[in-house]
Amino acid sequence: PTWLVKRWLAEFGGEATRALLEWNQSTAHVHVRWRAAAEPTSGLVPTPWPGFFRLAHGHWGDIQPALAAGHCYLQDPATRLAPALAQPAAGENWLELCAAPGGKTLQLADLMGPGRIVAVDRTGGRMKRFEENIARWRAAGLATEIVPEGSDVLELGPEHLGARGLPVQFDGVFIDVPCSNTGVIRHRIDTKWRLKPDEFAQLAEVQGRMLAAAARFVRPGGKLVYSTCSLEAEENAEVIEAFLETETGRGFVLEESAVGRPWEHGHDGAGAFRLRRR
């Protein structure tokens, strides 16, 4: 749509916008994150990103047994940015919000090893899929305790967690917010036709409220990780900047950020930010 192209021209410039448009019109590869100790199955082509492989054409049948056994997961390399920023350590307690279907949960768990992740998302089909994925990973060997919790992020309170004997403050809180999906248009081609110009401001407002809700659960000195699959500054840096100006946000400092841009990095777009509670 013309309005979306104009938006990108204003934010990224002509050369980058043309490269992004060409990327979005190209064929999307299937990427696999291999997590088993055994060698990857046939049909997986190495990529520049450790642990991630591109599935070669015609090899879908080869990967099916490994998927069913929890040895790998279909995941674009852009998804590595936020878990890598999180840097979970063994023995920590983490709260993951908007966790389903669980791809980033698995990355956090693999980075953490022994420890606990309380994984929150609304009850329904996505949470059912999350629990099915977790069951496969446990069967394949999973050192992390993962505790699913069906709840809306904006309604979750310490009393919900305390009633289940869970912590009310965590070493780290990870939130992968609902967003415009402009970083994954090559995979979700309906996005560019579904979006409306005023949706970005609406999304940013909700994202800010969700980030503030997540912040309540971070212990002093703990980490707060914010993640999107959007290319827009309005949903990424500007949400963080606005949060840091609030009463709650002034208790945090931005430590590090990472942005994935398809025309620069060769994978989906994403934004990731790690804040630290003072």
XYZ file of C-alpha atoms in Angstrom:
278
model
C 0.000 0.000 0.000
C 1.208 3.498 -0.879
C 0.753 4.834 2.655
C 2.997 2.069 4.061
C 5.705 2.681 1.448
C 5.625 6.409 2.268
C 5.952 5.601 5.967
C 9.031 3.466 5.340
C 10.546 6.066 3.004
C 10.301 8.627 5.797
C 11.829 6.264 8.368
C 14.432 4.301 6.393
C 15.114 6.257 3.180
C 14.787 5.229 -0.453
C 17.514 2.622 -0.809
C 16.569 0.692 2.322
C 12.847 0.865 1.529
C 13.402 -0.549 -1.956
C 15.491 -3.383 -0.471
C 12.759 -4.077 2.105
C 10.042 -4.169 -0.562
C 12.105 -6.584 -2.658
C 12.714 -8.739 0.419
C 8.991 -8.878 1.204
C 8.245 -10.013 -2.366
C 10.856 -12.790 -2.327
C 10.293 -16.419 -1.371
C 10.412 -17.031 2.375
C 12.747 -19.789 3.514
C 11.854 -22.215 6.297
C 14.398 -22.019 9.115
C 14.953 -24.614 11.805
C 16.627 -24.187 15.171
C 18.323 -27.483 15.982
C 18.560 -28.117 19.725
C 19.417 -31.822 19.974
C 22.899 -33.071 20.832
C 22.833 -35.339 17.761
C 23.933 -34.103 14.347
C 21.204 -32.302 12.338
C 19.166 -34.433 9.966
C 19.639 -34.294 6.210
C 18.232 -31.347 4.309
C 19.356 -28.714 6.819
C 21.666 -26.105 5.296
C 23.965 -24.156 7.681
C 23.373 -20.397 8.115
C 25.535 -17.601 9.595
C 23.625 -17.960 12.887
C 24.746 -20.787 15.201
C 22.079 -23.425 15.741
C 19.881 -22.183 12.877
C 19.554 -24.038 9.575
C 17.634 -23.461 6.371
C 15.421 -26.345 5.332
C 16.258 -27.330 1.771
C 13.439 -27.743 -0.743
C 11.937 -31.221 -0.773
C 13.146 -32.254 2.691
C 10.022 -31.566 4.774
C 9.554 -35.301 5.373
C 13.100 -35.593 6.736
C 12.495 -33.048 9.459
C 9.105 -34.333 10.672
C 10.429 -37.019 13.074
C 12.842 -34.520 14.672
C 10.040 -31.976 15.132
C 7.794 -34.585 16.763
C 10.616 -35.670 19.075
C 11.378 -32.119 20.255
C 14.842 -32.082 18.686
C 14.214 -28.899 16.727
C 11.763 -26.057 16.228
C 10.683 -24.045 13.183
C 11.983 -20.560 13.916
C 13.420 -17.613 12.020
C 16.912 -16.511 13.136
C 15.487 -13.095 14.092
C 13.897 -14.759 17.125
C 17.339 -15.217 18.678
C 17.827 -11.494 19.345
C 15.650 -11.040 22.433
C 16.568 -14.297 24.257
C 20.252 -13.556 23.642
C 19.805 -10.097 25.212
C 17.976 -11.663 28.175
C 21.031 -13.714 29.194
C 19.159 -15.938 31.675
C 21.460 -17.706 34.135
C 21.197 -21.132 35.736
C 19.013 -21.207 38.825
C 17.104 -18.012 38.032
C 13.350 -17.434 38.132
C 11.910 -15.817 34.993
C 8.436 -14.622 34.093
C 7.591 -14.769 30.392
C 4.528 -12.844 29.237
C 2.723 -13.453 25.915
C 4.577 -16.778 25.873
C 2.536 -18.903 23.444
C 3.252 -20.786 21.244
C 6.582 -21.082 23.045
C 9.419 -20.649 20.561
C 11.184 -18.016 22.660
C 10.385 -19.957 25.853
C 12.453 -22.810 24.506
C 15.339 -20.493 23.648
C 15.271 -18.992 27.143
C 15.192 -22.486 28.649
C 18.084 -23.737 26.534
C 20.154 -20.696 27.542
C 19.227 -21.020 31.219
C 19.460 -24.738 31.915
C 18.306 -25.457 35.476
C 15.874 -22.807 36.648
C 12.217 -21.861 36.302
C 10.127 -19.992 33.746
C 6.554 -19.034 34.577
C 4.982 -18.728 31.124
C 1.834 -16.589 30.856
C -0.630 -16.222 28.000
C -4.370 -16.130 27.536
C -6.158 -19.448 27.749
C -7.283 -20.875 24.412
C -5.844 -22.403 21.287
C -2.424 -20.758 21.495
C -1.907 -21.863 25.089
C -2.986 -25.403 24.184
C -0.359 -25.412 21.445
C 2.187 -24.062 23.949
C 1.542 -26.943 26.330
C 1.830 -29.474 23.491
C 5.189 -27.991 22.491
C 6.430 -28.055 26.079
C 5.457 -31.724 26.397
C 7.600 -32.592 23.350
C 10.572 -30.650 24.705
C 10.307 -32.324 28.107
C 10.351 -35.728 26.426
C 13.550 -34.690 24.625
C 15.181 -33.592 27.881
C 14.555 -30.156 29.378
C 16.447 -28.974 32.462
C 14.231 -25.921 33.036
C 10.985 -26.099 34.992
C 8.291 -24.424 32.877
C 5.050 -23.473 34.615
C 2.187 -22.429 32.283
C -0.246 -19.814 33.613
C -3.411 -18.898 31.697
C -3.981 -15.187 32.216
C -4.182 -11.830 30.456
C -0.971 -9.833 30.959
C -2.870 -6.662 31.848
C -4.958 -8.511 34.439
C -2.206 -10.601 36.020
C -1.467 -9.579 39.602
C 0.919 -10.800 42.303
C -2.012 -12.462 44.034
C -2.516 -14.797 41.037
C 1.062 -16.002 41.249
C 1.219 -16.058 45.040
C -1.896 -18.258 45.184
C -0.007 -20.863 43.143
C 3.052 -20.707 45.363
C 5.033 -18.858 42.699
C 7.316 -15.829 43.138
C 5.785 -12.378 42.815
C 9.100 -10.837 41.779
C 11.544 -12.373 39.322
C 15.187 -12.214 38.297
C 13.960 -11.426 34.800
C 10.719 -10.644 32.996
C 10.439 -11.230 29.252
C 7.563 -9.805 27.211
C 7.069 -10.393 23.492
C 4.263 -7.926 22.816
C 1.567 -8.119 20.116
C 2.682 -5.848 17.280
C 2.120 -4.822 13.667
C 4.276 -7.702 12.324
C 5.946 -5.443 9.757
C 9.180 -7.362 10.274
C 7.657 -10.657 9.128
C 5.662 -9.636 6.051
C 7.583 -12.091 3.878
C 6.006 -14.869 5.963
C 2.686 -13.175 6.753
C 1.807 -11.542 3.471
C -1.669 -10.530 4.651
C -0.110 -8.058 7.098
C 0.455 -5.278 4.577
C -3.190 -5.370 3.459
C -4.631 -5.814 6.949
C -2.805 -2.896 8.605
C -4.317 0.598 8.797
C -2.315 3.826 9.289
C -3.752 4.579 12.723
C -2.998 1.110 14.120
C 0.633 1.884 14.962
C -0.287 4.508 17.557
C -2.960 2.204 18.993
C -0.499 -0.680 19.235
C 2.161 1.509 20.851
C -0.305 2.620 23.520
C -1.163 -0.993 24.406
C 2.486 -2.034 24.238
C 3.389 0.711 26.703
C 0.725 -0.468 29.134
C 1.900 -4.062 28.809
C 5.509 -3.056 29.431
C 4.465 -1.153 32.557
C 2.477 -4.187 33.747
C 5.503 -6.430 33.193
C 7.762 -4.056 35.132
C 5.838 -4.680 38.373
C 7.262 -8.196 38.576
C 10.969 -7.348 38.234
C 12.990 -7.588 41.452
C 15.466 -4.824 42.329
C 18.493 -5.320 40.081
C 16.510 -7.635 37.807
C 16.072 -7.509 34.024
C 13.110 -6.519 31.862
C 13.264 -7.617 28.214
C 10.892 -6.138 25.618
C 10.533 -7.784 22.205
C 8.617 -7.216 18.945
C 8.635 -8.495 15.372
C 8.067 -4.949 14.109
C 10.381 -2.692 12.116
C 8.740 0.488 13.373
C 10.489 2.819 15.801
C 7.006 3.726 17.045
C 6.638 0.193 18.442
C 10.243 -0.248 19.509
C 12.555 2.567 20.650
C 9.723 5.068 21.115
C 7.802 2.717 23.419
C 10.939 2.251 25.515
C 11.671 5.991 25.597
C 8.109 6.786 26.665
C 8.219 4.115 29.382
C 11.484 5.439 30.819
C 9.808 8.855 31.247
C 7.022 7.431 33.424
C 7.122 7.138 37.201
C 7.556 3.362 36.930
C 10.055 3.608 34.088
C 12.337 5.993 35.961
C 13.228 3.017 38.147
C 14.841 1.320 35.129
C 17.770 1.959 32.823
C 18.172 0.780 29.225
C 21.252 -1.461 29.062
C 21.272 -2.835 25.535
C 19.143 -3.147 22.409
C 19.218 -5.067 19.130
C 17.247 -4.445 15.950
C 16.951 -6.912 13.078
C 16.407 -5.432 9.610
C 15.865 -7.853 6.710
C 17.776 -5.762 4.159
C 20.803 -5.614 6.473
C 20.774 -8.956 8.256
C 19.132 -11.410 5.859
C 16.415 -12.569 8.255
C 13.078 -11.298 9.581
C 12.787 -7.943 11.296
C 12.645 -7.652 15.086
C 13.299 -5.323 17.994
C 14.715 -6.281 21.397
C 15.541 -4.153 24.447
C 16.992 -5.092 27.845
C 16.287 -2.814 30.793
C 17.610 -3.160 34.318
C 15.766 -2.209 37.483
C 17.872 0.170 39.537
